[in-house]
XYZ file of C-alpha atoms in Angstrom:
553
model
C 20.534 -10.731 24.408
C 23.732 -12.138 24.734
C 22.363 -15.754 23.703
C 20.070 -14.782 20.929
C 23.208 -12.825 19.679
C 25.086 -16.290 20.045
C 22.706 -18.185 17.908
C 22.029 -15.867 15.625
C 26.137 -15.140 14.688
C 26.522 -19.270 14.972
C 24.116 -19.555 12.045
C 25.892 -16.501 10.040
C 29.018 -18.640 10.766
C 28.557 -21.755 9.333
C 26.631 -20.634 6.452
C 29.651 -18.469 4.932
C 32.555 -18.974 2.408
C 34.541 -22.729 2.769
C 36.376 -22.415 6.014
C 40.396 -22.472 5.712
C 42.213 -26.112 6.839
C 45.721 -27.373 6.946
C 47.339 -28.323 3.997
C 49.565 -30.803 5.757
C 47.211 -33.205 7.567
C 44.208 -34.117 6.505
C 41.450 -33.905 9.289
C 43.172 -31.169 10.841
C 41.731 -27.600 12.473
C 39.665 -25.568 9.949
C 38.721 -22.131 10.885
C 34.974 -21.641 10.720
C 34.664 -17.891 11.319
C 36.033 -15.124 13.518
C 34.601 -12.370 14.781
C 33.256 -9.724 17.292
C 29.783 -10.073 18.584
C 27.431 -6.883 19.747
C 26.705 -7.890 23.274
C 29.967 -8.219 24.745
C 32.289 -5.363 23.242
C 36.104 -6.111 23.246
C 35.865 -9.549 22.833
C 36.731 -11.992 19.738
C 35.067 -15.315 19.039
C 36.921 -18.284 17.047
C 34.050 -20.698 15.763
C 36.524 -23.978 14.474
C 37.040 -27.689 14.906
C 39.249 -30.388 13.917
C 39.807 -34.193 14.704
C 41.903 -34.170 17.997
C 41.417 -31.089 20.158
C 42.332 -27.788 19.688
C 45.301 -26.664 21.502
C 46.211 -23.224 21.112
C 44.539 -20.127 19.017
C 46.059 -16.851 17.844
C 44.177 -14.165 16.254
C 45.962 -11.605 14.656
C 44.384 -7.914 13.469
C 44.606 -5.631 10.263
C 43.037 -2.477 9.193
C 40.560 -3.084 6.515
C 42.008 -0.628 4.548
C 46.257 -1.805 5.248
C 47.523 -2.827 2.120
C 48.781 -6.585 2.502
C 52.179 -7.009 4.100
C 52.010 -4.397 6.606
C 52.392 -4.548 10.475
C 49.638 -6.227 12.320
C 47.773 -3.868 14.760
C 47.698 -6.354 16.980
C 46.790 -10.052 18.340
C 45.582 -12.079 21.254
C 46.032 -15.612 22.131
C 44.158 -16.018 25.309
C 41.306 -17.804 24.148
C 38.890 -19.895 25.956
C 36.394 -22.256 25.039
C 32.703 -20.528 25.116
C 30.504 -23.451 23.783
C 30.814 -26.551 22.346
C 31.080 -29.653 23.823
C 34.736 -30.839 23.626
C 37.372 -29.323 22.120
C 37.274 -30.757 18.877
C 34.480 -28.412 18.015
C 33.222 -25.103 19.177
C 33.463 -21.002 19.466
C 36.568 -19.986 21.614
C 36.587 -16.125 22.776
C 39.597 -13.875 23.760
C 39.706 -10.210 24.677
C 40.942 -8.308 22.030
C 43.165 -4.677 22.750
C 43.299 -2.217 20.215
C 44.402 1.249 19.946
C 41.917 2.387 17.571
C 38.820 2.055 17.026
C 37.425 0.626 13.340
C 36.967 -2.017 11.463
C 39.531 -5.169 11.167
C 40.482 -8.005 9.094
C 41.249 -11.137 10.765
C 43.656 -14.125 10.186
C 43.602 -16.937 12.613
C 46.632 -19.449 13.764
C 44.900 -22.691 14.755
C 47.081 -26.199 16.177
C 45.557 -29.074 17.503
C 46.875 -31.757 19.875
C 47.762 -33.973 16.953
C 50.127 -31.282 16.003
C 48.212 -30.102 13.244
C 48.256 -26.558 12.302
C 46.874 -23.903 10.511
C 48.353 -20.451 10.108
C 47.142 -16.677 8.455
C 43.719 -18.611 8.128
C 41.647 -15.368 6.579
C 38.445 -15.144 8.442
C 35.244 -14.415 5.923
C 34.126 -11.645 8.797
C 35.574 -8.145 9.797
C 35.676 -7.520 13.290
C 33.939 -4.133 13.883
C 36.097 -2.593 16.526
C 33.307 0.041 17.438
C 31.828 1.783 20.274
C 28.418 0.113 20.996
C 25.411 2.309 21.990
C 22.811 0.747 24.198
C 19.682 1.620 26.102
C 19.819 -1.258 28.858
C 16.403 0.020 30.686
C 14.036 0.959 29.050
C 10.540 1.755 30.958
C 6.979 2.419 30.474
C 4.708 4.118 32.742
C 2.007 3.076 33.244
C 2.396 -0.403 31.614
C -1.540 -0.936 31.430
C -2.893 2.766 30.118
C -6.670 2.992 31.142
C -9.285 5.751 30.315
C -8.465 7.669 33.429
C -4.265 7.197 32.623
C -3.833 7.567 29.244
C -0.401 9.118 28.894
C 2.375 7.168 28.937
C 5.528 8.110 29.838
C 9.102 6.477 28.228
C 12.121 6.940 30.025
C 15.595 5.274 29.612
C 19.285 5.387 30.411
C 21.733 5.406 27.353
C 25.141 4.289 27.543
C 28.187 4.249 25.188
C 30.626 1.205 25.462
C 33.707 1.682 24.501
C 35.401 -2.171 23.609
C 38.833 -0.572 24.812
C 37.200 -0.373 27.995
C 34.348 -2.744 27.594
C 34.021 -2.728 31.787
C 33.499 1.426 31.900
C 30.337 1.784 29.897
C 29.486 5.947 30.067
C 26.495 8.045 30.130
C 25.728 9.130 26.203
C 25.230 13.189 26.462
C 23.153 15.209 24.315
C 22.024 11.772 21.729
C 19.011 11.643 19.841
C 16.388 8.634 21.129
C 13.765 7.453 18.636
C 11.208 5.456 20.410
C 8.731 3.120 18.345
C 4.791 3.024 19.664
C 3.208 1.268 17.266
C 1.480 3.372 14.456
C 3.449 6.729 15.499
C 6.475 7.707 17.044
C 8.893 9.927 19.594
C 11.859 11.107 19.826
C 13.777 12.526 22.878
C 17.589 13.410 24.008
C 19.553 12.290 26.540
C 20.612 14.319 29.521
C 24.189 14.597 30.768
C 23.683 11.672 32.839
C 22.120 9.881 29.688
C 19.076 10.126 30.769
C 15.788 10.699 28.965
C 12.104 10.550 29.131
C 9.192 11.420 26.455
C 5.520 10.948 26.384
C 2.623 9.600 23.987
C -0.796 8.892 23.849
C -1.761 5.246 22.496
C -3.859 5.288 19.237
C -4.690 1.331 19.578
C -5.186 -1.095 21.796
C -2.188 -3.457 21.622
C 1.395 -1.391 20.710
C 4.950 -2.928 20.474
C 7.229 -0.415 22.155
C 10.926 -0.138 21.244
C 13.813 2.901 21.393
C 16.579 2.874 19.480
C 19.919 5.743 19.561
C 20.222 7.577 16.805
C 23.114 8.395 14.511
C 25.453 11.327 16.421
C 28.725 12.846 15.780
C 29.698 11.845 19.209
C 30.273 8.924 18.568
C 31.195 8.356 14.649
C 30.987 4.865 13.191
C 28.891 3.462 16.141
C 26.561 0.491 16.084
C 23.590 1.980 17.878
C 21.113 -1.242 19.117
C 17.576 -1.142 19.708
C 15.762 -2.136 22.639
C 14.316 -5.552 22.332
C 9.901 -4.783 22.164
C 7.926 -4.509 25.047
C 4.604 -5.341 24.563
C 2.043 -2.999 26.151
C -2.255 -3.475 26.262
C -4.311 -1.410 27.055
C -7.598 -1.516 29.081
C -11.019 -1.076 27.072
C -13.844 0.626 29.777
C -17.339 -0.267 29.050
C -19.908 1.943 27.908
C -23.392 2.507 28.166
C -25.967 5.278 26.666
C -29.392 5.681 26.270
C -31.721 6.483 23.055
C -34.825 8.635 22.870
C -36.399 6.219 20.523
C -35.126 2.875 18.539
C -36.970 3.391 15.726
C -38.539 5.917 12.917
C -40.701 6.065 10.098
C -39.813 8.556 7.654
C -41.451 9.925 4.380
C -38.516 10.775 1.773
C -37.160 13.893 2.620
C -38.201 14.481 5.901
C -35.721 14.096 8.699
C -36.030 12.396 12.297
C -34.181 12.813 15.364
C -32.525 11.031 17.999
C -30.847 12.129 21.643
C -29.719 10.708 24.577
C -26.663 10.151 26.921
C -23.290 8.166 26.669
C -21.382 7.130 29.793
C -18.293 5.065 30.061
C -17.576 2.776 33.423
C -14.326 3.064 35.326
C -12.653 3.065 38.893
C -14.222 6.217 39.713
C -18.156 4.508 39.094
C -20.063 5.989 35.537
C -19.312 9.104 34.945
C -20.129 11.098 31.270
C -18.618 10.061 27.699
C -17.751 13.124 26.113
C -16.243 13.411 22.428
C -17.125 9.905 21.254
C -19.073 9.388 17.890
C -22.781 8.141 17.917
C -23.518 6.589 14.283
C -26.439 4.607 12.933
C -25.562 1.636 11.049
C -27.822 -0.408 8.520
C -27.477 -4.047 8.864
C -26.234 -6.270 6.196
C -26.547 -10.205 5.509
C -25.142 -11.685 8.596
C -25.984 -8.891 10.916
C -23.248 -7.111 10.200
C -23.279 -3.459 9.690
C -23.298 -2.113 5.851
C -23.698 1.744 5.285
C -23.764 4.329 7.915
C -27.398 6.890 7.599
C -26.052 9.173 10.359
C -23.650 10.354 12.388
C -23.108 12.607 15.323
C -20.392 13.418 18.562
C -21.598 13.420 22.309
C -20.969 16.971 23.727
C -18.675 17.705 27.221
C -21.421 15.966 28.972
C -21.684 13.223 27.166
C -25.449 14.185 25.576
C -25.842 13.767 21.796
C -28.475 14.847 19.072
C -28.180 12.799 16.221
C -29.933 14.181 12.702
C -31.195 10.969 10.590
C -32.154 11.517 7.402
C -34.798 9.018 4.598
C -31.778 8.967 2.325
C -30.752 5.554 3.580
C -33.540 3.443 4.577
C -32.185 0.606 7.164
C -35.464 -1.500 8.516
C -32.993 -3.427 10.396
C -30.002 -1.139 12.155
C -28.420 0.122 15.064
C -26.935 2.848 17.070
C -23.344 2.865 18.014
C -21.926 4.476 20.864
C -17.400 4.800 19.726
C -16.016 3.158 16.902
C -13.890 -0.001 16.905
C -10.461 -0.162 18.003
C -10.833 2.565 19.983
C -7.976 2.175 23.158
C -9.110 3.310 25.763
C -13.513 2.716 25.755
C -15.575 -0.120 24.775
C -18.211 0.034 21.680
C -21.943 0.276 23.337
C -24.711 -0.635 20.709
C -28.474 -0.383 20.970
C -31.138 -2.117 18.414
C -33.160 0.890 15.908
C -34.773 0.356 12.850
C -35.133 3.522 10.280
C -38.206 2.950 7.738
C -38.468 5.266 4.426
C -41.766 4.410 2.800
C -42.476 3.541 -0.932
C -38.924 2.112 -1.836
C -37.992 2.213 -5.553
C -35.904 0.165 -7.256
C -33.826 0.547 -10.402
C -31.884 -1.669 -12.970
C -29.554 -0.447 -16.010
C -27.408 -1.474 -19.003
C -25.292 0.548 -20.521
C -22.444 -0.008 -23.667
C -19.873 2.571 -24.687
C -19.343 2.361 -29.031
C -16.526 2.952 -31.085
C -18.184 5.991 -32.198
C -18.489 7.516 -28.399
C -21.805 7.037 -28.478
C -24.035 5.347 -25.307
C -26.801 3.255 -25.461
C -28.515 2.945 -21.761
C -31.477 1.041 -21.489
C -33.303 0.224 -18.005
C -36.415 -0.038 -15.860
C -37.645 1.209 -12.942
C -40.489 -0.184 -10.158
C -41.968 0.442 -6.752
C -43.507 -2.458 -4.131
C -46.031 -0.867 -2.112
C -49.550 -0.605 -3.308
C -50.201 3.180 -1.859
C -47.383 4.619 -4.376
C -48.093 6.263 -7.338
C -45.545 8.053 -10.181
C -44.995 11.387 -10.157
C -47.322 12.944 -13.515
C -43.443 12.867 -15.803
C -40.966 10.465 -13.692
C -37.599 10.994 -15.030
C -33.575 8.970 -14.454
C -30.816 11.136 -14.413
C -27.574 9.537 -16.117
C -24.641 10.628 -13.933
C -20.842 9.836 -14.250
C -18.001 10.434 -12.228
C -14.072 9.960 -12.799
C -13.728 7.625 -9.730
C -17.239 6.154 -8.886
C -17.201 7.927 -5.583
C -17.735 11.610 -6.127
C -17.845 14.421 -7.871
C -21.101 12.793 -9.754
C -22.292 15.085 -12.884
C -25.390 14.979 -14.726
C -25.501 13.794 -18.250
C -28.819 13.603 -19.353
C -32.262 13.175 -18.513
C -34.702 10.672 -19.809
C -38.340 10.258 -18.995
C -39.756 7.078 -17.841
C -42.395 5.641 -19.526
C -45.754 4.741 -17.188
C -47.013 1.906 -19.552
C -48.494 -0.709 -16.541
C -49.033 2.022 -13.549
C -48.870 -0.709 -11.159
C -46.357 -1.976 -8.076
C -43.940 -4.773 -8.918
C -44.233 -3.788 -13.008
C -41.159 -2.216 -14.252
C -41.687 1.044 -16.143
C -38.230 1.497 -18.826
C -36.277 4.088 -19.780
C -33.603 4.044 -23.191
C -31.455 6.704 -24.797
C -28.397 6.486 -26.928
C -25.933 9.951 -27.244
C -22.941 11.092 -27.157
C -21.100 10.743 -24.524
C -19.061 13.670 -22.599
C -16.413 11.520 -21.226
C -15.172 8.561 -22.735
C -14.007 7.308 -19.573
C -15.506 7.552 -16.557
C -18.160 5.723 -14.131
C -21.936 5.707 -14.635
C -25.079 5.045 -12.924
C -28.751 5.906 -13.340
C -30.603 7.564 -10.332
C -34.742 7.663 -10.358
C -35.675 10.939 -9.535
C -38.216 10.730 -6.913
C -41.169 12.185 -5.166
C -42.709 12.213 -1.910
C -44.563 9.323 -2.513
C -41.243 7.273 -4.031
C -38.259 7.157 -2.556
C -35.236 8.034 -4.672
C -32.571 4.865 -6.231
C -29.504 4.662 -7.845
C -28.166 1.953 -9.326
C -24.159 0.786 -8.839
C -21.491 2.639 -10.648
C -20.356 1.198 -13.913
C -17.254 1.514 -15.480
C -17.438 2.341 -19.467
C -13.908 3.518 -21.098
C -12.915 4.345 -24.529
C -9.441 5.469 -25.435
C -8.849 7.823 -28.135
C -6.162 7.099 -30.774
C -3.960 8.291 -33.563
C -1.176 7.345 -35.521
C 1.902 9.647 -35.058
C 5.042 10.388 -37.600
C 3.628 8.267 -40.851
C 6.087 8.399 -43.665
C 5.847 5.689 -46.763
C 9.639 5.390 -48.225
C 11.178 5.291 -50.184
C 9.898 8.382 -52.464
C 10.049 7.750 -55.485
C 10.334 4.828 -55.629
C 10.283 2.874 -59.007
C 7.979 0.244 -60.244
C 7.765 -3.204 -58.417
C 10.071 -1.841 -55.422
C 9.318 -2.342 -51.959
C 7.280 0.491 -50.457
C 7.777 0.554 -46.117
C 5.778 2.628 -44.005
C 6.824 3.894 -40.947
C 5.043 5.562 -37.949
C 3.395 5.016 -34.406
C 0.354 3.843 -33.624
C -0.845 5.521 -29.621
C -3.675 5.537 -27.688
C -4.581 8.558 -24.995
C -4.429 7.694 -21.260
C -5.469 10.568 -19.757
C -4.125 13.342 -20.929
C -0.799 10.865 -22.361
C -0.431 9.483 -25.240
C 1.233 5.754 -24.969
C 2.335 3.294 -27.589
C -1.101 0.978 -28.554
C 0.631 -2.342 -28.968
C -0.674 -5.453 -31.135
C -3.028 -2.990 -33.138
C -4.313 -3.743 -36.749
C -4.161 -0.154 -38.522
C -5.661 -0.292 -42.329
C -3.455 0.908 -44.917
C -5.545 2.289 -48.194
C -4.235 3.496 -51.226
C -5.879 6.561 -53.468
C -4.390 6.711 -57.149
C -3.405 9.997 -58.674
C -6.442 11.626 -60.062
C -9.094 9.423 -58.218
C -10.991 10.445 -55.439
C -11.398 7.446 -53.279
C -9.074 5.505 -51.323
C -9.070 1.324 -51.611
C -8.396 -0.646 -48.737
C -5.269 -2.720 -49.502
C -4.253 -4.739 -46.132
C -3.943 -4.284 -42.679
C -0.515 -3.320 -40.881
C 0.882 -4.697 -37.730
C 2.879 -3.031 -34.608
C 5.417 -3.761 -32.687
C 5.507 -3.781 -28.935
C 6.247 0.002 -28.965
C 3.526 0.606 -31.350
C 5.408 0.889 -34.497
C 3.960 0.310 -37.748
C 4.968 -3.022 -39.136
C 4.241 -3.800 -43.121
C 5.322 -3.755 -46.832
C 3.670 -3.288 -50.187
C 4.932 -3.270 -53.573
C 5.387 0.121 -55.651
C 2.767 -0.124 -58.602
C 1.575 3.582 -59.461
C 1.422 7.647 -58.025
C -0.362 7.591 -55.228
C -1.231 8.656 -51.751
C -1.161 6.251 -48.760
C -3.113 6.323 -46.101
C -3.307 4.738 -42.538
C -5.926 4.464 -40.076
C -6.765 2.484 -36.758
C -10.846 2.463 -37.760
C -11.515 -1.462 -37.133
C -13.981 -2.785 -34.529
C -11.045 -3.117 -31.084
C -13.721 -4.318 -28.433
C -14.304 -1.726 -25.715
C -11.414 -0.200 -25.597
C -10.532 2.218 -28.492
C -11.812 4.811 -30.345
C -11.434 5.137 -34.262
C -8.428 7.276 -35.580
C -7.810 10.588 -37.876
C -6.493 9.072 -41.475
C -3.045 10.051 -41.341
C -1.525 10.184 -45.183
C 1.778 10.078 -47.391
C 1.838 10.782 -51.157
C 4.909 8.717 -53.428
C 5.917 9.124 -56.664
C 6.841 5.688 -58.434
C 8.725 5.995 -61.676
């Protein structure tokens, strides 16, 4: 610790503030840095260097908090050299004695064998006078957790050193340990002999275990230092189990069945797997698995019954015995296939309009030859807020059977009014025995509602050929927020006094914040009126007319 301390402080050193030299030689000693390092309490290191060799160092000491010009609390002067390699250059160290503990400014005197010297040289670093809190031993047990020795137990000795007495390091009583194992944590506290132990569990194979002290009015102001990691593995048993069957055929809606026995291997010989998940897993491109159609736990005795569904057919799958990562047990897989006759397929396209309206048009066909339709097919439209659940029916729209033949897409169109102007949609065929039911993927349509807030036209009255301003904020609703709609286009129209239609006159601009930006030129009574109403994409809904009536004279 002690080196890695060394190189770490030597880089903090001679990266800091320009170091202080003699103003009456050029060449001569030029303080680098001074200060206290964390692994060996009590003691002061000079970094410096100058052209001939350094002869003689003084460090002198100051509260941080002494104004300038009082008494020093104290000095040493019996440096000697710790690295470098002459004394032209290096880090010189010197026990430093104190009376209280805290933190210290420090001014260095530096000559060199030229006679060169440099005195009150302000170091750029405070020496932290503190006790230092350590745990110099910490231990795991067992370092190599298996299935049969999963626990593992912590245990430590924490010490207080004192840099007064930097040789008479003492038991810490009654401190708080925090001790790092990877995705979790413990804590524990320290007997009188500083002493402490505490237990865990690993949650993954591979953990990086640390303890640190923790903060404690015992000792106030302390620089409590973690334990450098230790890096513990643990070991993964194999695992075996057997299936009642590898594969099923299944009509839609029916259910099949699958049971057997997990064991896991370890010093003992096989014994049962109890507690561990059994899932089936459709493959994907590359072999890999894709969705999970079922799921089930292995009892005290390791025996499972696992309920499998035709909601997900998976020609190509597999059973898995665990889950990955697991720490302590290997993942045991066996080859199944899970067949659901008479597959459908679906395809849909769907826009959101300006007016909240959706238009969904799409098709639907089945493959196998032995399928027929059901006498009125139908597709449910369904939306959701997130695409993942809570899935609510819209509508319902018959297919139309114009071919009555495999591989010839029957279609399906509607356009209404939408419930939710922004949510997630799909179309699921609702099927029969004989045709198994699809869905299509979730598609995101959104429309936000807007309005123009706090419209005013000024000034009123105005007279004849004067400006006319308009004022106002044009928002769109986010939820159940309104924001400001930057970069809009609102339409101002005018309506003359004792006409009943409004003429479109130009279109108004907004600031960043959604303020209405535009002018016009006073010509005759008249209401105003604004509106956001022009065609925005797919992302906002026409506005309420908002109005303002002035009076030109």
């Amino acid at each position: 610790m002690a080196a890695a301390t060394a190189t770490a402080l030597s880089a903090t050193l001679f990266a800091g503030p320009s170091p202080a030299q003699a103003d009456s030689a050029t060449g001569g000693p030029v303080l680098v840095g001074a200060d206290g390092w964390y692994s060996q309490p009590g003691m002061l290191f000079v970094t410096a260097h100058s052209d001939s060799p350094i002869t003689h160092i003084t460090a002198h000491f100051y509260p941080v908090d002494a104004p300038a010009g009082d008494p020093e609390a104290g000095s040493t002067e019996d440096f000697t050299q710790y690295s470098g390699q002459d004394a032209t250059s290096g880090t010189w160290r010197a026990p430093v004695h104190l009376a209280d503990l805290g933190d210290y400014r420090v001014t260095v005197d530096l000559q060199d064998a030229s006679g060169a010297t440099v005195t009150g040289a302000l170091s750029p670093y405070d020496l932290q006078y503190r006790t230092i809190v350590t745990i110099p031993d910490l231990t795991a047990a067992p370092s190599v957790p298996d299935y049969l020795h999963q626990q593992v137990s912590v245990s430590g000795t924490v010490l207080a050193e004192d840099p007064r007495h930097p040789d008479a390091p003492t038991p810490a009583d009654d401190l708080p340990v925090d001790i790092e194992t990877g995705r979790g944590r413990v804590t524990a506290t320290t007997a009188a002999d500083g002493r402490f132990t505490a237990a865990f569990v690993p949650t993954q194979t591979s953990i990086d275990l640390s303890g640190a002290p923790e903060t404690s009015s015992a000792y106030p102001g302390a620089i409590n230092l973690a334990t450098p990691k230790q890096h513990l593995h643990t070991v993964q048993a194999p695992v075996r189990f057997t299936a009642s069957t590898h594969a099923l055929n299944l009509k839609q809606g029916t259910t099949g069945t699958v049971t057997g026995r997990a064991e896991i291997q370890t010093s003992a010989g096989w014994q049962p797997l109890p507690h561990t998940t059994i899932a089936l897993f459709g493959l994907g491109a590359g072999g890999l698995p894709d969705f999970q159609a079922g799921q089930t736990t292995t009892d005290s005795q390791g025996a499972y019954t696992l309920h499998v569904s035709s909601g997900n057919p998976a020609p190509t799958a597999e059973l898995m015995a665990g889950t990955a990562y697991m720490p302590f047990q290997q993942v045991a897989t066996e080859p199944f296939s899970l067949h659901v006759a008479y597959t459908t397929h679906i395809e849909t396209s769907a826009a959101l309009n300006d007016d909240s309206t959706l238009k969904v048009f799409g098709s639907v066909y089945y493959e196998d030859a032995r399928a027929t339709w059901p006498t009125k097919p139908t597709v449910t439209l369904q939306y959701s807020k997130d695409g993942k659940s809570g899935w609510k029916n819209a509508t319902t729209l018959p297919v139309k059977i114009l071919h009555n033949k495999p591989q010839q897409p029957e279609t399906f169109a509607r356009t209404f009014t939408t419930p939710d102007n922004n949510a997630y949609w799909r179309a699921r065929f609702n099927g029969n025995p004989d045709l198994a039911t699809s869905t299509t993927k979730p598609v995101h349509l959104y429309r936000y509602a807007t309005r123009i807030t706090g419209f005013h036209a000024s000034p009123d009255p105005v007279r004849t050929s004067q400006p006319i301003s308009f004022t106002g904020t044009l928002q769109y609703k986010d939820g159940t927020t309104w924001k400001p709609l930057s970069g809009g286009s609102p339409a101002l129209y005018f309506r003359p006094r004792g006409s009943t239609t409004y003429h479109f006159v130009a279109d108004l601009d907004t600031d960043k914040h959604g303020h209405l930006i535009g002018m016009v030129t006073a010509k005759q009574d008249g209401t105003w009126a604004v509106a956001f109403n022009r065609q925005t994409g797919n992302h906002y809904l026409k506005s309420a007319p908002v109005t303002d009536y002035v009076d030109v004279r």
